[in-house]
Coordinates of C-alpha atoms and ligand atoms in Angstrom, one line a residue:
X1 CA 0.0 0.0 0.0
X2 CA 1.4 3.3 -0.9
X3 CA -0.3 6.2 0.4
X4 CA 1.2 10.3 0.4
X5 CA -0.2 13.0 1.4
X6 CA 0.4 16.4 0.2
X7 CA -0.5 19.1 2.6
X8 CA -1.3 22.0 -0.3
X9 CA -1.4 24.4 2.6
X10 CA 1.9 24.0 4.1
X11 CA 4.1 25.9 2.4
X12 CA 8.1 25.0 3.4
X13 CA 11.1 26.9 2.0
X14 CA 10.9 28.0 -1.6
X15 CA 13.0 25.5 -3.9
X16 CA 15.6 27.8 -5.7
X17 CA 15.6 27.7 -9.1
X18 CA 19.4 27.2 -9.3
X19 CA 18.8 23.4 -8.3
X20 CA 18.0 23.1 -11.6
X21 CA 21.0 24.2 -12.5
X22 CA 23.8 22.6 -14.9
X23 CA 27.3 22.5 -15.2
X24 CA 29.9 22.3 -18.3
X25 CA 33.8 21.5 -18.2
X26 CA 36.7 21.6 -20.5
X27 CA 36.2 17.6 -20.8
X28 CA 35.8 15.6 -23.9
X29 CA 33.0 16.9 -26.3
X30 CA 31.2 18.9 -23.5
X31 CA 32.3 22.7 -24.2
X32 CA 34.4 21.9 -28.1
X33 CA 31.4 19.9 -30.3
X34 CA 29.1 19.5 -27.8
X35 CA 28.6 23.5 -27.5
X36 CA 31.2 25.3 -29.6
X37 CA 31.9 24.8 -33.5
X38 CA 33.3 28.2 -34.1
X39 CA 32.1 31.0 -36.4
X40 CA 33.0 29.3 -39.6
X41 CA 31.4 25.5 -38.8
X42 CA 29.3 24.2 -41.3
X43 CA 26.7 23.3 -38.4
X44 CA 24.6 26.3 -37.8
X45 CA 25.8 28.4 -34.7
X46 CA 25.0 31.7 -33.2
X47 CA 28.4 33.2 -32.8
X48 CA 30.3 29.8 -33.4
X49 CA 27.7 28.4 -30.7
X50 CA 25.4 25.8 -32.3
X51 CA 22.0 26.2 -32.7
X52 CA 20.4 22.9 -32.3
X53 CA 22.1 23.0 -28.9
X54 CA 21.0 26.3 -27.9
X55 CA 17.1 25.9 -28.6
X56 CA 16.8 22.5 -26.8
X57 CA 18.4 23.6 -23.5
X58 CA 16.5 27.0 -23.7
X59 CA 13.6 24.7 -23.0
X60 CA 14.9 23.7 -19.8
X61 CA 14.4 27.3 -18.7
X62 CA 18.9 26.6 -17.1
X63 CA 18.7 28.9 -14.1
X64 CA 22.4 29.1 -13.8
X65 CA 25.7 27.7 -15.5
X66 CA 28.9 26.6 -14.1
X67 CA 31.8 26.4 -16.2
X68 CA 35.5 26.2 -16.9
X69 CA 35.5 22.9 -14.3
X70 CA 36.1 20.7 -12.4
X71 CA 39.0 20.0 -12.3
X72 CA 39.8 22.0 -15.5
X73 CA 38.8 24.9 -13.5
X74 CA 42.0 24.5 -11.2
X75 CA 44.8 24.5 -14.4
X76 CA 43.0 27.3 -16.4
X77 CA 44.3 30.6 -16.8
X78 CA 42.0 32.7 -18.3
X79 CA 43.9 35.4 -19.7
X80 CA 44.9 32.8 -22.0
X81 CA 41.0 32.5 -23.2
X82 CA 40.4 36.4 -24.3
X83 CA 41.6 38.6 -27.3
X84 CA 41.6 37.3 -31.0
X85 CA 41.5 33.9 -31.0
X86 CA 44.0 33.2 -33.4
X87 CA 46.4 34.1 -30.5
X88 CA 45.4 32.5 -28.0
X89 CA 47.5 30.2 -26.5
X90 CA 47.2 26.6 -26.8
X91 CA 48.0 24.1 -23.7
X92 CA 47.0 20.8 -22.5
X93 CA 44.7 19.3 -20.6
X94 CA 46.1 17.0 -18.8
X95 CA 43.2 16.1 -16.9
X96 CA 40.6 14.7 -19.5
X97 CA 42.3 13.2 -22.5
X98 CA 45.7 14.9 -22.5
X99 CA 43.9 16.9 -25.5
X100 CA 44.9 20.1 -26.9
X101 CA 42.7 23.4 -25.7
X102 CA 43.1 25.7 -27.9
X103 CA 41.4 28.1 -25.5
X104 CA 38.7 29.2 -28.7
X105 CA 35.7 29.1 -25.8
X106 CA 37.0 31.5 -23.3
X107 CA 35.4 34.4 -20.7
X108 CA 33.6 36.4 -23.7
X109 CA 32.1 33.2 -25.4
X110 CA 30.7 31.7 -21.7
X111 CA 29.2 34.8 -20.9
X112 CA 27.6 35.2 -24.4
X113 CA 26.3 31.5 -23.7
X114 CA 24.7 32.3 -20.7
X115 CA 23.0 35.8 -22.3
X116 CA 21.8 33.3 -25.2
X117 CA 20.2 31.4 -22.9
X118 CA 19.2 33.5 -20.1
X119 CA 21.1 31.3 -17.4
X120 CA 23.4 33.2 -14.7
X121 CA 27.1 32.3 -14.7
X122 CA 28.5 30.5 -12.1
X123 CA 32.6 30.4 -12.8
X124 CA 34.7 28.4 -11.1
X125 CA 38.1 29.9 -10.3
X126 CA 41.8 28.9 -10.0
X127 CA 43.2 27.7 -6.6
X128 CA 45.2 25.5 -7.4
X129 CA 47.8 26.4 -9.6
X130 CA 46.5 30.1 -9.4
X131 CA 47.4 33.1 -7.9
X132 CA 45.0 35.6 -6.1
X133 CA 46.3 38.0 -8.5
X134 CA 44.9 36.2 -11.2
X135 CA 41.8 35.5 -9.7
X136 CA 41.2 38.6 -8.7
X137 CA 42.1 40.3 -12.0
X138 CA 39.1 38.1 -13.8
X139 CA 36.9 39.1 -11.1
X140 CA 38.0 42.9 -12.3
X141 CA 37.8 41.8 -16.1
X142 CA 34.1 40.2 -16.0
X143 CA 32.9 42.9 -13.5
X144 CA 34.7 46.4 -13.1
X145 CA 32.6 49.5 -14.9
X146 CA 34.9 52.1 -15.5
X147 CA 38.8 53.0 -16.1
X148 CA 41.2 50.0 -15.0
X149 CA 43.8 48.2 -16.2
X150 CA 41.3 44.7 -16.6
X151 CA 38.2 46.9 -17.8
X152 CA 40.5 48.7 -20.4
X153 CA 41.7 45.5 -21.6
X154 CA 38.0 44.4 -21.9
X155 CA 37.1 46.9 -24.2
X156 CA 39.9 46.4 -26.4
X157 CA 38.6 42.6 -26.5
X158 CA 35.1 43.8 -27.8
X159 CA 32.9 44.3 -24.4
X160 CA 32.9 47.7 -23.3
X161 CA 30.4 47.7 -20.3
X162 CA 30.9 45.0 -17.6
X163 CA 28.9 41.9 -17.3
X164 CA 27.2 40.3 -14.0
X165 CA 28.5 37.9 -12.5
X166 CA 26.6 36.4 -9.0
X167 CA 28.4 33.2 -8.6
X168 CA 31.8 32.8 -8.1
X169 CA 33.4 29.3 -6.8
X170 CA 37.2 29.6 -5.0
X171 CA 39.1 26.6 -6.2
X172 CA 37.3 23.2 -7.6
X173 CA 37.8 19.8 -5.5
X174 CA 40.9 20.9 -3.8
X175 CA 40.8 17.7 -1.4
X176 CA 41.9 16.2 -4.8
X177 CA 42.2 17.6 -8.3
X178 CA 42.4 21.2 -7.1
X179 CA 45.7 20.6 -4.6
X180 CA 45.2 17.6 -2.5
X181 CA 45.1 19.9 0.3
X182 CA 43.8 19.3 3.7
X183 CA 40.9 21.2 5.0
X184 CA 42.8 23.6 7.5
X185 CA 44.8 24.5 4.4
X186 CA 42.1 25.1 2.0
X187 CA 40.3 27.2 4.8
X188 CA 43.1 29.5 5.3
X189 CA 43.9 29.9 1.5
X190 CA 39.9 30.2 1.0
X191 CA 39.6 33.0 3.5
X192 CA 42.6 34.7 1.4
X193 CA 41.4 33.9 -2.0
X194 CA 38.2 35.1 -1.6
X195 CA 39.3 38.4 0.2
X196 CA 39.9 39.4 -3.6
X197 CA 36.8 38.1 -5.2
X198 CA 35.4 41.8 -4.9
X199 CA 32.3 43.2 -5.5
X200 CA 32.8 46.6 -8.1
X201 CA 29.9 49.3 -8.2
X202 CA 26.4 46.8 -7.9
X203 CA 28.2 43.8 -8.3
X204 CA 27.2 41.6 -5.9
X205 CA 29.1 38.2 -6.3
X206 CA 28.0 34.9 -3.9
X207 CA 31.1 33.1 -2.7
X208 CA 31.0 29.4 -3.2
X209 CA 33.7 27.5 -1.1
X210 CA 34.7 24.3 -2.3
X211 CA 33.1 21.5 -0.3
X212 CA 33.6 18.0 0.5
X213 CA 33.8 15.0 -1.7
X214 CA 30.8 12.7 -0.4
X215 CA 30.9 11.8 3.0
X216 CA 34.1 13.8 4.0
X217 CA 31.8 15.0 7.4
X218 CA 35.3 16.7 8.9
X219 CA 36.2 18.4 5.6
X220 CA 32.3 20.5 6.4
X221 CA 33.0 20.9 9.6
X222 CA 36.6 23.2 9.4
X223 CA 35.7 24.7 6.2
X224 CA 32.3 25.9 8.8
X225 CA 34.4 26.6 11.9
X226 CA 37.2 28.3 9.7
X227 CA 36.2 30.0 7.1
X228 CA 31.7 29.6 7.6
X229 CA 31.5 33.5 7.7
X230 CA 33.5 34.6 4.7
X231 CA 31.6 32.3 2.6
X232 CA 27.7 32.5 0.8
X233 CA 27.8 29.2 -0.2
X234 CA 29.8 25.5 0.6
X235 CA 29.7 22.8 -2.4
X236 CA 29.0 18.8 -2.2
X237 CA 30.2 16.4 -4.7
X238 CA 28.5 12.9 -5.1
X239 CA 28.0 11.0 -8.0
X240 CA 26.0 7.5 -8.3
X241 CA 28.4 5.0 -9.4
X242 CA 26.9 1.4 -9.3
X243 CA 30.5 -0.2 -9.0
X244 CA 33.5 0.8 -7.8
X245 CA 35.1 4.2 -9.2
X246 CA 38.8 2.5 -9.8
X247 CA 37.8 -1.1 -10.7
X248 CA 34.8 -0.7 -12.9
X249 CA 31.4 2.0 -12.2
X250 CA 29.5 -0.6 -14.5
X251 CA 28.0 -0.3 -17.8
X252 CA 25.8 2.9 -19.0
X253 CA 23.7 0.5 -20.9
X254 CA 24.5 -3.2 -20.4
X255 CA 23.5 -3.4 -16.8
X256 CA 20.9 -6.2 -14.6
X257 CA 18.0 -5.5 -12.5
X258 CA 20.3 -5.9 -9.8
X259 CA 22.8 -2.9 -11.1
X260 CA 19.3 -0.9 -11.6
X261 CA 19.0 -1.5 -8.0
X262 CA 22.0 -0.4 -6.6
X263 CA 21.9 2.1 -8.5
X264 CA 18.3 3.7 -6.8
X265 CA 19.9 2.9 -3.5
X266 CA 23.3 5.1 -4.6
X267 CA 21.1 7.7 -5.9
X268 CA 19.1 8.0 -3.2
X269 CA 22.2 8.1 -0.8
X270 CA 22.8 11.9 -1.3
X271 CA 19.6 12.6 1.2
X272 CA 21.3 11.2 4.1
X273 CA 24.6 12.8 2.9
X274 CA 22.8 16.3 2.6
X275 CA 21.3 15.3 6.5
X276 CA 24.8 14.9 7.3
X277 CA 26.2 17.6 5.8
X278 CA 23.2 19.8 7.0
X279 CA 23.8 19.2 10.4
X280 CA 27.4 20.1 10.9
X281 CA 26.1 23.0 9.0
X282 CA 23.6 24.0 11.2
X283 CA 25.6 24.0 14.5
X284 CA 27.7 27.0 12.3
X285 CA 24.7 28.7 11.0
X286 CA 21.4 27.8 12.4
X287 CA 20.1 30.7 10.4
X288 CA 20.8 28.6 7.2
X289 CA 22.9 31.6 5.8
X290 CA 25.0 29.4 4.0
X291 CA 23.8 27.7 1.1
X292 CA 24.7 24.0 0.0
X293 CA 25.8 24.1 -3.3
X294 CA 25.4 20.6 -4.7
X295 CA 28.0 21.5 -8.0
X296 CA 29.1 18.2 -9.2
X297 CA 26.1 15.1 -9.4
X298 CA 25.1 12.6 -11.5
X299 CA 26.1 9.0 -12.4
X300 CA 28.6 8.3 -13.8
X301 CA 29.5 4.8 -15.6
X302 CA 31.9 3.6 -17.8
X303 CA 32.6 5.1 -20.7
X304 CA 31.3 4.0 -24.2
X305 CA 33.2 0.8 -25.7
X306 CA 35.7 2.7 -28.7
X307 CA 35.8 6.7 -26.8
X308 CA 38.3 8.3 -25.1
X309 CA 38.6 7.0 -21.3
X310 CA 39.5 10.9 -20.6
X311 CA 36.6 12.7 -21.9
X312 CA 34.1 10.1 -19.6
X313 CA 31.1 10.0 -23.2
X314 CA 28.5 8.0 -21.6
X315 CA 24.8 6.9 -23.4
X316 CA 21.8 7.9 -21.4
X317 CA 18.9 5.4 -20.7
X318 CA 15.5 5.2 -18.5
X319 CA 17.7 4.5 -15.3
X320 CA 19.4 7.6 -15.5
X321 CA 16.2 9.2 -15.4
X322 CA 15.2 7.7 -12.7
X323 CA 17.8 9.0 -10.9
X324 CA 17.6 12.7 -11.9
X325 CA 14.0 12.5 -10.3
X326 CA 14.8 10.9 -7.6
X327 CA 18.1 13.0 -6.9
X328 CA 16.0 16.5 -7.5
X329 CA 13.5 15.3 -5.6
X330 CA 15.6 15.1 -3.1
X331 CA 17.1 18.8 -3.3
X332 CA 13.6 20.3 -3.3
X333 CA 12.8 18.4 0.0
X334 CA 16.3 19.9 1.6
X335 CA 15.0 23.4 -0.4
X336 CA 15.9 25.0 4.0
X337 CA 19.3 24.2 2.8
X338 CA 20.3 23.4 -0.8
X339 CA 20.2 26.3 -2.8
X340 CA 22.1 24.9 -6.0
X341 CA 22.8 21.8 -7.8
X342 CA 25.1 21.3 -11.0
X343 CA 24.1 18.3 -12.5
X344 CA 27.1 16.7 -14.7
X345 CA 27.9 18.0 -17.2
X346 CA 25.3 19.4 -20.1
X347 CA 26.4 17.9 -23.5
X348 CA 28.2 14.4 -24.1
X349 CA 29.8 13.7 -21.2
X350 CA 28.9 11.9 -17.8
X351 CA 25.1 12.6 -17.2
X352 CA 24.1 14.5 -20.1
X353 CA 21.1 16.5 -21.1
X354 CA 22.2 16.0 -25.1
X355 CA 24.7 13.7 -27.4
X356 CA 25.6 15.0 -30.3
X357 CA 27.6 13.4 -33.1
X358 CA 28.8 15.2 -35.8
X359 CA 25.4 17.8 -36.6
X360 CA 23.3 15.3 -35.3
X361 CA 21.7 15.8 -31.6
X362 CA 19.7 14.1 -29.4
X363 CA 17.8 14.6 -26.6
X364 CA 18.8 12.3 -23.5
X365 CA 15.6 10.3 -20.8
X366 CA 18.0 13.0 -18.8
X367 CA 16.8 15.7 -20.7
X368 CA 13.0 15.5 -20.8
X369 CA 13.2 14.8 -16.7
X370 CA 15.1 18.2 -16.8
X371 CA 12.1 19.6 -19.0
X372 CA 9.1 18.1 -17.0
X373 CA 10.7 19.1 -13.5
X374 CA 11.2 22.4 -14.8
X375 CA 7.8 23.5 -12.9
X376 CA 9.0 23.6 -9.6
X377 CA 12.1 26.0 -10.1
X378 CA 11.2 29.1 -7.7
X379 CA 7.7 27.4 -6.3
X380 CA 7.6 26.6 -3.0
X381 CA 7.6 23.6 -0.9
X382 CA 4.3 21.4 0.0
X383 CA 5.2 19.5 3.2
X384 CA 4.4 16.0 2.1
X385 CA 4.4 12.1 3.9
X386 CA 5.1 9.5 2.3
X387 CA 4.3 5.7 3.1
X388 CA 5.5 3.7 0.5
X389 CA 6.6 -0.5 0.0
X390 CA 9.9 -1.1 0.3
X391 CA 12.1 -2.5 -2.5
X392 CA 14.9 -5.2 -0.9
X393 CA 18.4 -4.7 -2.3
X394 CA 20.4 -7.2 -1.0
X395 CA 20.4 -7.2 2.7
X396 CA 19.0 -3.5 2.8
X397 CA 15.7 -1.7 1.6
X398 CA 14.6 1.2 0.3
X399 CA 11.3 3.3 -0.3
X400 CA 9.6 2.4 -3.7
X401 CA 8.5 5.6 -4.7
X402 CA 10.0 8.8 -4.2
X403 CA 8.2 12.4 -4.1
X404 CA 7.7 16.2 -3.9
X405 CA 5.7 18.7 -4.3
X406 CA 5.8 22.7 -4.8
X407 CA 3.3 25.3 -5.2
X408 CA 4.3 28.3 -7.9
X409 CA 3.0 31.9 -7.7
X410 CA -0.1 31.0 -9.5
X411 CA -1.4 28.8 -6.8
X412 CA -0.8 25.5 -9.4
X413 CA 0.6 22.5 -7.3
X414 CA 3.1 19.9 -8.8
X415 CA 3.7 16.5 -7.6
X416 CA 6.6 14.8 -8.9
X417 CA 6.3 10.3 -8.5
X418 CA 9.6 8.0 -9.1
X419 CA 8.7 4.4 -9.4
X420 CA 11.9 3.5 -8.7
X421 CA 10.8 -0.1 -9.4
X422 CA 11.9 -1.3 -12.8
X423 CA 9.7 -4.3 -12.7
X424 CA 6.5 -3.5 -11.1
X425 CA 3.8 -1.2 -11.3
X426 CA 3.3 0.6 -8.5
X427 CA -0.9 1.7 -7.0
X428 CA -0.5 5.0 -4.9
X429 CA -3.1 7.0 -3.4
X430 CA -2.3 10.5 -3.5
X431 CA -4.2 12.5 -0.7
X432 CA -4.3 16.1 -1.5
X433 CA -5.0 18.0 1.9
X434 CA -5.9 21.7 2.2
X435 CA -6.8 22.4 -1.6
X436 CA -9.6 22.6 -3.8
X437 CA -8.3 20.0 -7.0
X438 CA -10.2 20.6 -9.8
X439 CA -7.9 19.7 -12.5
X440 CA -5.4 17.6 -12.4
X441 CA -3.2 16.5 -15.6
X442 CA 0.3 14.6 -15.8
X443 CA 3.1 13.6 -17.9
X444 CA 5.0 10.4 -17.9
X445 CA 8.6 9.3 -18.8
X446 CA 8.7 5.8 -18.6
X447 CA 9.9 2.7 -21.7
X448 CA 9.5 -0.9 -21.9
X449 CA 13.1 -1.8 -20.9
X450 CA 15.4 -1.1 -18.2
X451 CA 18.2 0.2 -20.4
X452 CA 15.7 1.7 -23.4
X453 CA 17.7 4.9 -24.1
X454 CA 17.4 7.3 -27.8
X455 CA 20.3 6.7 -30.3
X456 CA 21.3 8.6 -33.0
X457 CA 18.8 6.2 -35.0
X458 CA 16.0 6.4 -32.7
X459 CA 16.1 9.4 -31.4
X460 CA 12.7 9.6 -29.7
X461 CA 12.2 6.1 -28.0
X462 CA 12.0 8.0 -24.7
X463 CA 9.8 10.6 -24.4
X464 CA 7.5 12.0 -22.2
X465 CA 3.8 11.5 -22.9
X466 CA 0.4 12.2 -21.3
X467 CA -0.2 10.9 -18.0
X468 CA -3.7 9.8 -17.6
X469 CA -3.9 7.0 -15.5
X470 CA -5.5 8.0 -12.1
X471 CA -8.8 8.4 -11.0
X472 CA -10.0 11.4 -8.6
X473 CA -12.4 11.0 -5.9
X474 CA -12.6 14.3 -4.8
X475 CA -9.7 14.9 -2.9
X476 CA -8.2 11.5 -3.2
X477 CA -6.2 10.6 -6.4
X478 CA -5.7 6.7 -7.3
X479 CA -2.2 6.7 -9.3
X480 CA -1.2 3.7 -11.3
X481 CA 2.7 4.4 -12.0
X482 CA 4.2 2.3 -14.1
X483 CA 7.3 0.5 -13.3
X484 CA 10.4 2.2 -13.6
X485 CA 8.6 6.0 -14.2
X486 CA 9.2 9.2 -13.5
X487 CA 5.7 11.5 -13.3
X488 CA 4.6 14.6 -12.6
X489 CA 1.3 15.8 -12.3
X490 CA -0.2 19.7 -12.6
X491 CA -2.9 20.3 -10.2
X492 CA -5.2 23.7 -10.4
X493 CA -8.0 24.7 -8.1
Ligands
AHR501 O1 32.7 16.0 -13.6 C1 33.9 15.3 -13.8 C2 34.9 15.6 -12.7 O2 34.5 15.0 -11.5 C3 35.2 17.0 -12.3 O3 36.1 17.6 -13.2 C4 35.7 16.9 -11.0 O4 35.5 18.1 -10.2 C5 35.1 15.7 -10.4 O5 35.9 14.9 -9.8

């Protein structure tokens, strides 16, 4: 028996519309292919940004963008990435494929993404093999209105009057890629850093200080004790990884039921690890001042038989939906605390929203849970309990169906179901308390087989379609879900 009830009068914290958010390296296809072709590619582009690219994630309404990295983020140096590009400097990335970057997608081209599609940057500066100089100095260049030696330099590079920037993170996993540093270290070097990430004339930039890796409970609490006032915001990292991260994360597409279900229990691990994380957090700042800034999720499998092991392409399918509903189900339940997530990374690499090859796109299960979801960005929270089945995984259990529930300005309530069973159906009764429903609709993303997934040949195998199978009995709705779905229903007084 599976029974929730959503209290459409209890209003919690408002989800932010930056959980929605996104997040694209310097890795593989993501930024060069994926996003950029350059002025003079045959594929159609706005600027040497493609098109086909641009108009699909427009429909995900992308609240806000992170970019160079990742670990990219802590070997760029961004005054190589601005002036003619015929002269900027080429180097390698010795992270992701040991590739050339010719630095062609640089400050002026990210921030022109963003304008095209009306997401906020988030930029990810240099700690780790950076100096505060230089950080400082692209703070100045993105963000100073007037006379100065990084506004002059600006202008002569084509942008005359500054842009906005609101988010700005200090160094990028610097437990690991970003330094390998201890937490006491990072702290002190984070309270320095960030003492010249400035705010010039209205300019009011939100301080993201790099976080721990998963369940790194001590890394939270001295990065709080240390270094919890200078900061607006602390990051997380997890991904869901069915294996192990060294010896094999499994198959994107060639997986058992079993593999589905360690994968929902992985996913679903990130709410205790946002608990966790919370708490410490809350000793520091009971206020909740201090935003958790989820910038790196996602799973993240092996890559595709024949690619590049460094630039981490990876094919999309119906479980991987799953877990983007379950995971941002999740964030809007901890909306008190979380106040961004990054899932990774956009286009053709880890958990992607699009694959492209060549001028051809698709749109990833990913994707169109990204698009249906979209609803809740800004809405605010319906207090909502849950009491579902369990499904056994091994020697543990966990909850069959997953759930949340906003209410936008307009009064509308959304209710967003995982079935995070692939082989059953699931019956829930959905009790909407406090509200008048008069008309309810839904859409569904579900397929016939656990790894179904679109292909350059089938593009549209997964898709979502209209949801109609529920009864309403005033304010009681019977829900058939489908195994393995992901739905979300629209309800209006
Ligand atoms: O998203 C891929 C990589 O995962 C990022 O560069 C890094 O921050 C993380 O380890």
């Amino acid at each position: 028996m599976n029974k929730v009830i959503i209290n459409m009068d209890v209003e919690q914290a408002t989800i932010n519309k930056n959980i929605y958010g996104h997040f694209a390296e310097h890795l593989g296809r993501g930024i060069y292919e994926g996003i950029w072709v350059g002025e003079d590619s045959a594929i159609a582009n706005t600027k040497g940004i493609r098109n086909d690219v641009l108009e699909a994630l427009k429909k995900l309404d992308i609240p806000v963008l992170r970019w160079p990295g990742g670990c990219f983020a802590d070997e760029y140096h961004w005054k190589d990435g601005v002036g003619p590009r015929e002269d900027r400097k080429r180097m390698v990335n010795t992270h992701w494929g040991g590739v050339v970057e010719n630095n062609h997608f640089g400050t002026h081209e990210f921030m022109l993404l963003c304008e095209l599609l009306g997401a906020e940057p988030y930029i990810c500066g240099n700690v780790g093999s950076g100096t505060v100089q230089e950080m400082s100095e692209w703070v100045e260049y993105i963000t100073f209105n007037g006379e100065s030696p990084m506004a002059n330099w600006r202008a002569e590079n084509g942008k005359k009057d500054p842009w906005k920037l609101n988010y700005f993170g200090v160094g990028n996993e610097s437990w690991g890629c970003g330094g390998n540093m201890r937490p006491e270290y990072y702290a002190d070097l984070y309270r320095r850093y960030q003492t010249f990430v400035k705010n010039y004339g209205d300019n009011n930039i939100y301080k993201i200080a790099g976080g721990a890796n998963v369940d790194d409970y001590r890394w939270t609490e001295v990065m709080m004790r240390e270094a919890g006032s200078l900061m607006d915001g602390l990051s997380l990292h997890y991904y869901t990884i069915p294996g192990d991260f060294w010896l094999g994360k499994g198959s994107a597409v060639d997986f058992t039921g079993d593999e589905w279900q360690v994968t929902m229990k992985k996913a679903l691990h990130i709410d205790e690890l946002i608990s966790k994380h919370a708490v410490i957090m809350d000793r520091y700042d009971p206020e909740k001042r201090v935003g958790m800034i989820i910038d790196e999720w996602g799973t993240w499998f092996d890559v595709e038989p024949g690619t590049n092991p460094g630039f981490l392409y990876q094919q999309n399918t119906i479980r991987d939906a799953l877990v983007a509903g379950v995971s941002l189900n999740i964030f809007n339940n901890h909306s008190d605390r979380v106040q961004m997530a990054n899932i990774a990374q956009t286009i053709n690499v880890l958990q992607a929203m699009i694959l492209t090859d060549g001028d051809s796109m698709l749109l990833t299960p990913t994707y169109h849970v990204f698009e249906m979801f979209k609803v809740h960005q800004g809405a605010a929270r319906l207090l909502v309990d849950a009491s579902v089945e369990a499904l056994n995984c091994g020697e543990e259990a966990f909850p069959r169906i997953n759930v949340s529930a906003s209410k936008n300005h307009q009064g509308h309530v959304h209710v967003s179901l995982c079935n995070m069973d692939y082989s059953q159906d699931a019956d829930v009764t959905v009790d909407l308390r406090g509200g008048q429903p008069a008309k309810v609709q839904g859409r569904v993303l579900t397929a016939d087989t656990i790894n179904a997934r679109n292909t350059f040949e089938e593009p549209d195998l997964v898709k979502p379609a209209a949801f109609e199978d529920f009864t309403k009995d005033g304010n009681s709705l019977k829900i058939h879900l489908p195994a393995k779905s992901v739905v979300v229903l629209s309800i209006r007084d």
